[in-house]
Amino acid sequence: MLKIKNLSGGYGDKKIIEDVSFEVEKGEMLGILGPNGSGKSTLMKLISGVLPVREGMITVDGKQIADFPPKELARTMAVLPQLHVHAFSHSVRETVSLGRYPHQSGWFSSWSKEDEQSVIEAMRLMDISHYETSQIDQLSGGEQQRVFVAQALAQNASILLLDEPTNHLDINHQKELLDTIKKQAIEKELTIVSIFHDINLAAMYCDKLLLLDKGCIYRIGEPHEVVREHDVEAVYRTRVSNHPHPELPKPQITLLPNVKRDISSAQVRAQDFLVSSQMVLYRSRLPLKTVSSAVVNPGSGWFRNFMNRHVDAAYNIDNSLEEMKSFIEKNELKSTDTVGMMTAVQTEHAVVKEYEGPFGTVVIAVTAGIGNGVDVSKAVERTMHVGTINTWIMVNGTLSEEAFIQAMITATEAKTKALQQEQVLDPLTGTIATGTSTDSCLVASTQQGEYLPYAGPITEIGKLIGRGVFECTVEGIKIYREAKKA
Amino acid sequence: MSKNLLAYIVSLLLLSGAIMLGVTIGTVSISPVVLWNPASDAAAANILWNIRMPRVVLAGLVGAALAIAGAAFQGLLKNPLADPYTLGVSSGASVGAVMTLFFGISLPFLGPFTLPVMSMVGALLTMFMVMGFAKLVDRSMKMETVILTGIIFSSFLGSIISLMIALTGEELRQIIGWLLGSVSMRGWPYVQMALPFIVIGSFVLWLNRRELNAMLFGEERAQHLGVDVKKRKLLILIGGSVLTGAAVAVSGTIGFIGLVVPHMTRLVWGSDHRHLLPLSFINGAALLIICDLVARTIISPTELPIGVITSFIGAPVFAYIFFRQRKGGSMNA
């Protein structure tokens, strides 16, 4: 266990690190974050014994590091510094072999089987075995970095200090290297302290993070306690936004650059919707922030094109995504810039209306077919059919994250109310349907104009959405019924 | 056969060849048979063992000392332009020698050996002054500090030598001759005098071969790897300085060997100090023996200063290897 207590120190008389204390357990990985000049490397140098400690204590398993003889310290603690250029070159193998220096003793060479195995293993882990005879000055920066990590691993120390281990590496090798190090940390119970530039990488791999600011600890704790918009902005003096990692329960941040978005008017208007027997299509000049349950590009994102395509009731659903993408491309739209939905309803029956509120307007577009209405409160075995009520809500305004979700809820409530009003029944249960089996909903916003933090049913925008979706759905159902009669 | 074994075999063959040529060629040509059968030609055996052999051995020792010291200094200072004279030790040795000649000093008991002894004393004094001053300036003795201190002392001592040259009369030729370097007419006593220093100095450097490898990546990296940097640095500097001092004391300032032999060895056989140090030692010996042979035979009976020849032979050889290495790519792959 590495324990740092009230540590202060720096170069000469200048204190760069002031009163820093933390502990890192066996098998644990601590990430050090902080802006340039915050003292990250100085802290590393103090821990590794390159700089003298002015105040405080650094202990490994209770023993002060100042009391370790150099070789014993190197057997206990391996360091990966930032890459340096050097005048003379070694081969990759010679370089990695140097990691065994602290394990050798005596006047004559004492290269043991263990030395050999450690070197081979370290080269294998860093994926550099195939160029062990190359000279390191002939390798790329990323390859050199991996050679030096292998050198540190060959030391077989229980503590690893890494100064930006992913420097110079492409994203694949960043991941491979950190995966390897993390695996080593767990399997061999290593204690790892690593400096990171990339906050997201640090949050993904580290058990604990230390945010350093002007040589002092600004915050220390688990990633979710440290990677927070407010703290990161305060220390790095830049705008960021927090979001969750898609697979891991770890926080991530995104930079908010000062690049101005093109804000020339991007007004969504009902008359710009192209309604034909093939599809309902809306093409926006600027990308709209979108949340949807569409077939193509569901979830959230920024998109320019919105398509609600008519398909035959016998349409084969199995391969719908690829087929839909190629359909979009055939219509000379980019599938990466298009949200695509499907419906068996005749799309020329779509209801598109514009509603005006004090902040701006909302455009609602609904295609409604109620052939397989479902009462969601009755759980009954059902087969899938092509979706029948597709609802689009396009907002001329700026929605918050929660407003997007509230808009969805409000729209769904309004739809259900419309079905109730029109006495749409679930054919299996005979009760009033709450929707159909494959309804889709989409909320898109220009993110320009008035900021709308909430979109619940009693907000200005919520009122428009509620009324609009209700009216459009009712009208859609009526048209559908008339078309069926005819 | 492994590359390293090949390196030693080739280098030792070169050295044996150089010794063989060195002792047999000269104003009187001697059959190599005399080497193992002195009885076959007593007069030739006398020349061989009393004149040529000590000269060849001395040349070999001086070449070896300068080359291994150069290899160590280049590695330690991480500077391809470093040589055994970088730290100013040779200037100290030169001041000792030139002073002896200038004032005509002859110490009791030492007689003709006053010069090398004074030179050795000058070298050691300079070494301690350089180290002491460097330590005074910067407790951690960074290599830049040591190099700069060396340059300061070198320049200062160089000016003293120039001053003595400017003021001298008939000793001028003697002084210039010594400064250009020579191993002629020294005999076995010089070999005996230089040998212990060269053995100890080389051994000290060899003991630090792994540390030198680590220090190629910088002192900080070496410390991470467990090298006791301060102690090792001091040992290497002292070892190299003792070698340089001993070489300069017995032969004057012979240039180029200490700079070029390590480079050539490195280019051909790689920069691993475990082998670079001994190989530089062997190759330095071979090269200086050959240079000395050329110096005394090329316009015989006049002898050229050996320093002229080291550069004359060494530079083109170095150029060739450098060219092959950069253009041809893989001479050491």
Coordinates of N, CA and C in Angstrom, one line a residue, chain A residues 45 48-51 70-71 73-74 77-81 84-90 94-95 97-99 101-102 104-111 133 135-136 148 151-152 155, chain B residues 3 74-75 78-81 203 206-207 209-218 220-229 232 263 266 269-274 325 329 332-333:
Chain A
K45 N 7.4 12.9 -9.4 CA 8.8 12.9 -9.1 C 9.1 12.8 -7.6
S48 N 8.4 9.2 -6.7 CA 9.4 8.2 -7.2 C 10.8 8.5 -6.6
G49 N 10.9 9.6 -5.8 CA 12.2 9.9 -5.1 C 13.2 10.6 -6.0
V50 N 12.8 11.1 -7.1 CA 13.7 11.9 -8.0 C 13.9 13.3 -7.3
L51 N 12.8 13.8 -6.8 CA 12.9 15.1 -6.1 C 12.8 14.9 -4.5
P70 N 18.6 2.2 -3.6 CA 18.1 2.5 -4.9 C 17.5 1.2 -5.6
K71 N 18.3 0.1 -5.5 CA 17.8 -1.1 -6.2 C 16.6 -1.6 -5.6
L73 N 14.3 0.0 -4.1 CA 13.2 0.9 -4.5 C 12.7 0.6 -5.9
A74 N 13.7 0.3 -6.8 CA 13.3 0.0 -8.1 C 12.6 -1.4 -8.2
M77 N 9.1 -0.2 -6.9 CA 8.3 0.9 -7.6 C 8.9 1.1 -9.0
A78 N 8.1 0.8 -10.0 CA 8.5 1.1 -11.4 C 7.9 2.3 -11.9
V79 N 8.7 3.1 -12.6 CA 8.2 4.4 -13.1 C 8.2 4.5 -14.6
L80 N 7.2 5.0 -15.2 CA 7.2 5.3 -16.6 C 7.2 6.8 -16.8
P81 N 8.3 7.4 -17.1 CA 8.3 8.9 -17.2 C 7.8 9.3 -18.6
H84 N 11.6 10.5 -23.6 CA 12.7 11.4 -23.8 C 13.5 11.0 -25.0
V85 N 14.1 11.9 -25.7 CA 14.9 11.6 -26.8 C 16.3 11.3 -26.3
H86 N 17.0 10.4 -26.9 CA 18.4 10.1 -26.5 C 19.3 9.9 -27.6
A87 N 20.6 10.2 -27.3 CA 21.6 10.3 -28.4 C 22.0 8.9 -29.0
F88 N 22.0 7.9 -28.2 CA 22.4 6.6 -28.7 C 21.3 5.6 -28.6
S89 N 21.2 4.7 -29.5 CA 20.1 3.8 -29.5 C 20.4 2.4 -29.0
H90 N 19.4 1.9 -28.3 CA 19.5 0.5 -27.9 C 18.5 -0.3 -28.8
E94 N 17.2 -4.9 -25.6 CA 18.1 -4.4 -24.7 C 17.4 -3.4 -23.7
T95 N 16.5 -2.6 -24.3 CA 15.8 -1.6 -23.6 C 14.9 -2.2 -22.5
S97 N 15.2 -5.2 -21.3 CA 16.1 -6.0 -20.4 C 16.6 -5.1 -19.3
L98 N 16.8 -3.8 -19.6 CA 17.2 -2.9 -18.5 C 16.3 -2.8 -17.3
G99 N 15.0 -3.1 -17.6 CA 14.1 -3.2 -16.5 C 14.5 -4.2 -15.4
Y101 N 17.5 -4.5 -14.3 CA 18.7 -4.0 -13.6 C 18.6 -4.2 -12.1
P102 N 17.5 -3.7 -11.5 CA 17.5 -3.8 -10.0 C 17.5 -5.3 -9.5
Q104 N 19.5 -7.5 -10.6 CA 20.8 -8.1 -10.9 C 21.8 -7.7 -9.8
S105 N 22.7 -8.5 -9.5 CA 23.7 -8.1 -8.5 C 25.1 -8.8 -8.9
G106 N 26.1 -8.4 -8.2 CA 27.4 -9.0 -8.4 C 28.1 -8.3 -9.6
W107 N 29.4 -8.7 -9.7 CA 30.3 -8.0 -10.7 C 30.0 -8.5 -12.1
F108 N 29.6 -9.8 -12.2 CA 29.5 -10.4 -13.5 C 28.0 -10.6 -13.8
S109 N 27.8 -10.9 -15.1 CA 26.4 -10.9 -15.5 C 25.7 -12.1 -14.8
S110 N 24.5 -11.8 -14.3 CA 23.8 -12.8 -13.6 C 22.4 -12.9 -14.1
W111 N 22.3 -13.1 -15.5 CA 21.0 -13.1 -16.1 C 20.3 -14.4 -15.9
T133 N 14.4 -6.9 -32.1 CA 15.8 -6.6 -32.5 C 15.9 -5.2 -33.2
Q135 N 16.0 -1.2 -33.5 CA 16.6 -0.1 -32.7 C 15.4 0.8 -32.3
I136 N 15.4 1.3 -31.1 CA 14.2 2.0 -30.7 C 14.1 3.4 -31.4
F148 N 8.8 1.4 -23.5 CA 9.1 1.8 -22.1 C 8.1 1.3 -21.1
Q151 N 9.4 -2.0 -20.4 CA 10.6 -1.9 -19.5 C 10.1 -1.8 -18.0
A152 N 9.1 -0.9 -17.8 CA 8.6 -0.7 -16.4 C 8.0 -2.0 -15.9
Q155 N 10.3 -4.7 -14.6 CA 10.8 -4.5 -13.2 C 10.1 -5.3 -12.2
Chain B
K3 N 26.1 -12.6 -32.4 CA 26.8 -11.4 -32.9 C 27.9 -11.0 -32.0
Q74 N 31.1 9.3 -23.5 CA 30.0 9.6 -24.4 C 28.6 9.0 -23.9
G75 N 28.7 7.8 -23.3 CA 27.5 7.3 -22.8 C 27.0 8.1 -21.6
K78 N 25.8 11.4 -22.6 CA 24.8 11.3 -23.6 C 25.1 12.2 -24.8
N79 N 26.4 12.4 -25.0 CA 26.8 13.3 -26.0 C 27.8 12.7 -27.0
P80 N 27.4 12.6 -28.3 CA 28.3 11.9 -29.2 C 29.6 12.7 -29.5
L81 N 29.7 13.9 -29.0 CA 30.9 14.7 -29.3 C 31.9 14.6 -28.1
F203 N 38.7 -1.4 -15.3 CA 37.9 -2.3 -14.5 C 36.7 -1.5 -13.8
W206 N 34.2 -0.9 -16.5 CA 33.5 -2.2 -16.8 C 32.5 -2.6 -15.8
L207 N 32.8 -2.3 -14.5 CA 31.8 -2.6 -13.4 C 30.6 -1.7 -13.6
R209 N 29.1 -1.0 -16.5 CA 28.5 -1.2 -17.9 C 27.0 -1.1 -17.9
R210 N 26.4 -1.8 -16.9 CA 24.9 -1.9 -16.9 C 24.4 -0.5 -16.6
E211 N 25.1 0.2 -15.6 CA 24.6 1.5 -15.2 C 24.7 2.5 -16.4
L212 N 25.8 2.3 -17.2 CA 25.9 3.2 -18.4 C 24.8 3.0 -19.3
N213 N 24.4 1.7 -19.5 CA 23.2 1.4 -20.4 C 22.0 2.2 -19.9
A214 N 21.8 2.1 -18.6 CA 20.6 2.7 -18.0 C 20.7 4.3 -18.1
M215 N 21.9 4.8 -18.0 CA 22.0 6.3 -18.0 C 21.9 6.8 -19.4
L216 N 22.0 6.0 -20.4 CA 21.7 6.5 -21.8 C 20.3 7.1 -21.9
F217 N 19.4 6.6 -21.0 CA 18.0 7.1 -21.0 C 17.9 8.3 -20.1
G218 N 19.0 8.8 -19.6 CA 18.9 10.0 -18.7 C 19.1 9.6 -17.3
E220 N 17.5 10.6 -14.7 CA 16.3 10.3 -13.9 C 15.7 8.9 -14.2
R221 N 15.8 8.5 -15.5 CA 15.3 7.2 -15.8 C 16.2 6.2 -15.1
A222 N 17.5 6.4 -15.1 CA 18.4 5.5 -14.5 C 18.1 5.3 -13.0
Q223 N 17.8 6.5 -12.4 CA 17.4 6.4 -11.0 C 16.1 5.5 -10.8
H224 N 15.1 5.7 -11.7 CA 13.9 4.9 -11.6 C 14.3 3.4 -11.7
L225 N 15.3 3.1 -12.5 CA 15.6 1.7 -12.7 C 16.5 1.2 -11.6
G226 N 16.8 2.0 -10.6 CA 17.5 1.5 -9.4 C 19.0 1.8 -9.4
V227 N 19.4 2.7 -10.3 CA 20.8 3.0 -10.3 C 21.1 4.1 -9.3
D228 N 22.2 3.8 -8.5 CA 22.6 4.8 -7.6 C 23.4 5.9 -8.3
V229 N 22.6 6.8 -9.0 CA 23.2 7.7 -10.0 C 24.4 8.5 -9.5
R232 N 27.5 6.2 -9.0 CA 27.9 5.6 -10.3 C 28.6 6.7 -11.2
H263 N 32.6 5.4 -31.4 CA 31.6 5.5 -32.4 C 31.7 4.4 -33.5
R266 N 30.4 1.3 -31.9 CA 29.0 1.4 -31.7 C 28.2 1.1 -33.0
W269 N 28.9 -2.7 -33.9 CA 28.5 -3.8 -33.0 C 27.3 -3.4 -32.1
G270 N 26.9 -2.2 -32.1 CA 25.7 -1.8 -31.2 C 26.2 -1.1 -30.0
S271 N 25.2 -0.4 -29.3 CA 25.6 0.5 -28.2 C 25.4 -0.1 -26.8
D272 N 25.3 -1.4 -26.7 CA 25.2 -2.0 -25.4 C 26.6 -2.0 -24.7
H273 N 26.6 -1.2 -23.6 CA 27.9 -1.0 -23.0 C 28.6 -2.3 -22.4
R274 N 27.8 -3.3 -22.2 CA 28.4 -4.5 -21.7 C 29.4 -5.0 -22.7
Q325 N 26.7 2.9 -42.8 CA 25.6 2.7 -41.8 C 24.4 3.5 -42.1
G329 N 22.0 1.0 -44.3 CA 21.0 0.6 -43.3 C 21.5 -0.3 -42.3
N332 N 24.3 -3.1 -38.3 CA 24.2 -3.7 -37.0 C 22.8 -4.3 -36.7
A333 N 22.1 -4.5 -37.7 CA 20.8 -5.1 -37.5 C 20.9 -6.6 -37.3

